[in-house]
Amino acid sequence: AQSVTQLDSHVSVSEGTPVLLRCNYSSSYSPSLFWYVQHPNKGLQLLLKYTSAATLVKGINGFEAEFKKSETSFHLTKPSAHMSDAAEYFCVVSAYSSNTGKLIFGQGTTLQVKP
Amino acid sequence: GAVVSQHPSRVICKSGTSVKIECRSLDFQATTMFWYRQFPKQSLMLMATSNEGSKATYEQGVEKDKFLINHASLTLSTLTVTSAHPEDSSFYICSGTLNSGQGNEQFFGPGTRLTVL
């Protein structure tokens, strides 16, 4: 069965410092992996996705993630945090290899950005 | 980009009443829509998969008679919470599937906050 584990429920950084949100996955086949962001009272927004192409994936707003099969990880990074990055972040894996659209969400990481 | 809307954004109802939530894909046709619920400070849990013109597929533990899903057209799916109780209070989110040249992508609605008194 597919699953994702977000290793930190809460991450706090200062504005201008790097961001690292950790995610490990479990999959019986080559997975599709995603990072979504959820701002209060707004819909989930796709930051980036990995679908077996380049292992380093660049997303919107300066975020990127690296797929590491040997470590079963898909950590999200950003070189310099901005106040507007404060939100809830979800690491997500596709449920089936047939790309049905079914997704399994991690528990979420709350990113706090301090001035 | 593709847009999904939900209506209402917020609803408060009395225990025992039924509430209908609409999910619309505004600028694309979604053959498949998904319904999730999210409790405070928690993740999204998939409730059901809604396919246009056919019965919804429910996840284990989700009561199909409690959460009625209708997908009458390629742009509209509805979730009706029947005989709502306080434990049904939650944030309900839908998503629509857009099949692009790069595979399927999910677009999420802004969510509906249901409070049952």
Short mmCIF file of N, CA and C in Angstrom, two decimals, chain A residues 34 36 38 41-46 49 51 88 90 96 98-108 110, chain B residues 10 32 34 36 38 41-44 46 49 59 91 93 97 100 102-106 108-111 113:
data_model
loop_
_atom_site.label_atom_id
_atom_site.label_comp_id
_atom_site.label_asym_id
_atom_site.label_seq_id
_atom_site.Cartn_x
_atom_site.Cartn_y
_atom_site.Cartn_z
N PHE A 34 3.74 14.42 -4.90
CA PHE A 34 3.33 15.81 -5.02
C PHE A 34 3.57 16.53 -3.70
N TYR A 36 1.61 19.84 -1.96
CA TYR A 36 0.54 20.83 -2.03
C TYR A 36 0.67 21.80 -0.86
N GLN A 38 -1.60 24.63 1.49
CA GLN A 38 -2.96 25.05 1.86
C GLN A 38 -2.87 26.30 2.72
N ASN A 41 -8.40 29.25 4.45
CA ASN A 41 -9.58 29.64 3.67
C ASN A 41 -9.34 29.64 2.17
N LYS A 42 -8.33 28.92 1.72
CA LYS A 42 -8.08 28.82 0.29
C LYS A 42 -7.95 27.36 -0.10
N GLY A 43 -8.14 27.08 -1.37
CA GLY A 43 -8.01 25.71 -1.84
C GLY A 43 -6.57 25.26 -1.88
N LEU A 44 -6.40 23.95 -1.92
CA LEU A 44 -5.06 23.39 -2.04
C LEU A 44 -4.45 23.77 -3.37
N GLN A 45 -3.18 24.13 -3.32
CA GLN A 45 -2.48 24.53 -4.53
C GLN A 45 -1.30 23.61 -4.75
N LEU A 46 -1.15 23.13 -5.98
CA LEU A 46 -0.03 22.26 -6.30
C LEU A 46 1.26 23.07 -6.38
N LYS A 49 5.37 18.43 -8.71
CA LYS A 49 5.08 17.00 -8.76
C LYS A 49 6.23 16.25 -9.41
N THR A 51 7.00 12.71 -11.46
CA THR A 51 6.33 11.62 -12.16
C THR A 51 7.33 10.80 -12.97
N GLU A 88 0.08 25.52 5.50
CA GLU A 88 0.13 24.08 5.75
C GLU A 88 0.59 23.41 4.47
N PHE A 90 1.41 19.74 2.41
CA PHE A 90 1.10 18.32 2.38
C PHE A 90 1.95 17.60 1.34
N TYR A 96 -2.50 4.67 -6.83
CA TYR A 96 -2.35 3.50 -7.71
C TYR A 96 -1.44 3.85 -8.87
N SER A 98 -2.00 3.23 -11.89
CA SER A 98 -2.73 3.50 -13.13
C SER A 98 -3.15 4.95 -13.26
N ASN A 99 -2.67 5.79 -12.36
CA ASN A 99 -2.95 7.22 -12.46
C ASN A 99 -4.45 7.50 -12.47
N THR A 100 -5.12 6.95 -11.49
CA THR A 100 -6.55 7.16 -11.38
C THR A 100 -6.89 8.54 -10.84
N GLY A 101 -5.90 9.22 -10.32
CA GLY A 101 -6.16 10.50 -9.70
C GLY A 101 -6.34 10.40 -8.20
N LYS A 102 -6.44 9.19 -7.68
CA LYS A 102 -6.62 9.01 -6.25
C LYS A 102 -5.33 9.34 -5.53
N LEU A 103 -5.43 10.16 -4.49
CA LEU A 103 -4.26 10.63 -3.78
C LEU A 103 -4.31 10.26 -2.30
N ILE A 104 -3.12 10.04 -1.75
CA ILE A 104 -3.01 9.79 -0.32
C ILE A 104 -2.16 10.90 0.28
N PHE A 105 -2.73 11.57 1.27
CA PHE A 105 -2.09 12.74 1.86
C PHE A 105 -1.30 12.37 3.11
N GLY A 106 -0.17 13.06 3.28
CA GLY A 106 0.54 12.98 4.54
C GLY A 106 -0.19 13.79 5.60
N GLN A 107 0.34 13.77 6.79
CA GLN A 107 -0.33 14.42 7.92
C GLN A 107 -0.23 15.94 7.89
N GLY A 108 0.64 16.44 7.08
CA GLY A 108 0.77 17.89 6.98
C GLY A 108 1.87 18.45 7.87
N THR A 110 2.98 22.29 9.32
CA THR A 110 2.68 23.72 9.43
C THR A 110 3.99 24.49 9.40
N ARG B 10 -19.46 27.95 3.70
CA ARG B 10 -19.66 27.72 5.13
C ARG B 10 -21.13 27.47 5.39
N THR B 32 -14.03 12.62 -13.31
CA THR B 32 -13.90 12.09 -11.96
C THR B 32 -13.70 13.24 -10.99
N PHE B 34 -13.36 13.90 -6.60
CA PHE B 34 -13.09 13.25 -5.33
C PHE B 34 -13.60 14.13 -4.20
N TYR B 36 -13.17 14.81 -0.05
CA TYR B 36 -12.32 14.61 1.12
C TYR B 36 -12.97 15.31 2.32
N GLN B 38 -11.62 16.97 6.15
CA GLN B 38 -10.43 17.37 6.90
C GLN B 38 -10.86 17.88 8.25
N LYS B 41 -6.60 20.69 12.12
CA LYS B 41 -5.20 20.35 12.32
C LYS B 41 -4.85 18.95 11.83
N GLN B 42 -5.66 18.41 10.96
CA GLN B 42 -5.40 17.08 10.46
C GLN B 42 -5.32 17.06 8.94
N SER B 43 -5.00 15.91 8.41
CA SER B 43 -4.83 15.77 6.97
C SER B 43 -6.16 15.55 6.27
N LEU B 44 -6.09 15.48 4.97
CA LEU B 44 -7.28 15.20 4.17
C LEU B 44 -7.47 13.68 4.09
N LEU B 46 -9.64 10.82 2.12
CA LEU B 46 -10.50 10.58 0.98
C LEU B 46 -11.77 9.88 1.44
N THR B 49 -14.92 8.49 -4.42
CA THR B 49 -14.62 8.84 -5.81
C THR B 49 -15.94 8.93 -6.56
N GLU B 59 -14.76 5.00 0.22
CA GLU B 59 -13.63 4.43 0.95
C GLU B 59 -14.15 3.64 2.15
N PHE B 91 -14.40 20.01 7.60
CA PHE B 91 -14.11 20.77 6.39
C PHE B 91 -14.15 19.78 5.23
N ILE B 93 -13.78 18.98 1.25
CA ILE B 93 -13.05 19.48 0.08
C ILE B 93 -13.28 18.55 -1.10
N THR B 97 -10.68 16.06 -11.63
CA THR B 97 -9.55 15.53 -12.39
C THR B 97 -9.54 16.11 -13.79
N SER B 100 -4.66 16.15 -18.76
CA SER B 100 -3.90 16.96 -19.69
C SER B 100 -2.90 16.07 -20.43
N GLN B 102 0.04 15.76 -19.90
CA GLN B 102 1.06 15.25 -18.97
C GLN B 102 0.44 14.37 -17.91
N GLY B 103 -0.73 13.82 -18.22
CA GLY B 103 -1.37 12.94 -17.26
C GLY B 103 -2.46 13.65 -16.49
N ASN B 104 -3.01 12.96 -15.50
CA ASN B 104 -4.09 13.53 -14.71
C ASN B 104 -3.56 14.48 -13.66
N GLU B 105 -4.28 15.55 -13.46
CA GLU B 105 -3.95 16.49 -12.38
C GLU B 105 -5.22 16.82 -11.63
N GLN B 106 -5.08 16.93 -10.32
CA GLN B 106 -6.21 17.26 -9.46
C GLN B 106 -6.24 18.75 -9.19
N PHE B 108 -8.30 21.42 -6.73
CA PHE B 108 -9.09 21.37 -5.51
C PHE B 108 -9.99 22.59 -5.37
N GLY B 109 -11.16 22.36 -4.82
CA GLY B 109 -12.03 23.46 -4.44
C GLY B 109 -11.54 24.09 -3.15
N PRO B 110 -12.11 25.25 -2.79
CA PRO B 110 -11.69 25.96 -1.58
C PRO B 110 -12.22 25.36 -0.29
N GLY B 111 -13.12 24.39 -0.41
CA GLY B 111 -13.62 23.72 0.79
C GLY B 111 -14.93 24.32 1.30
N ARG B 113 -16.96 24.50 5.03
CA ARG B 113 -16.90 24.22 6.47
C ARG B 113 -18.31 23.97 6.98
#
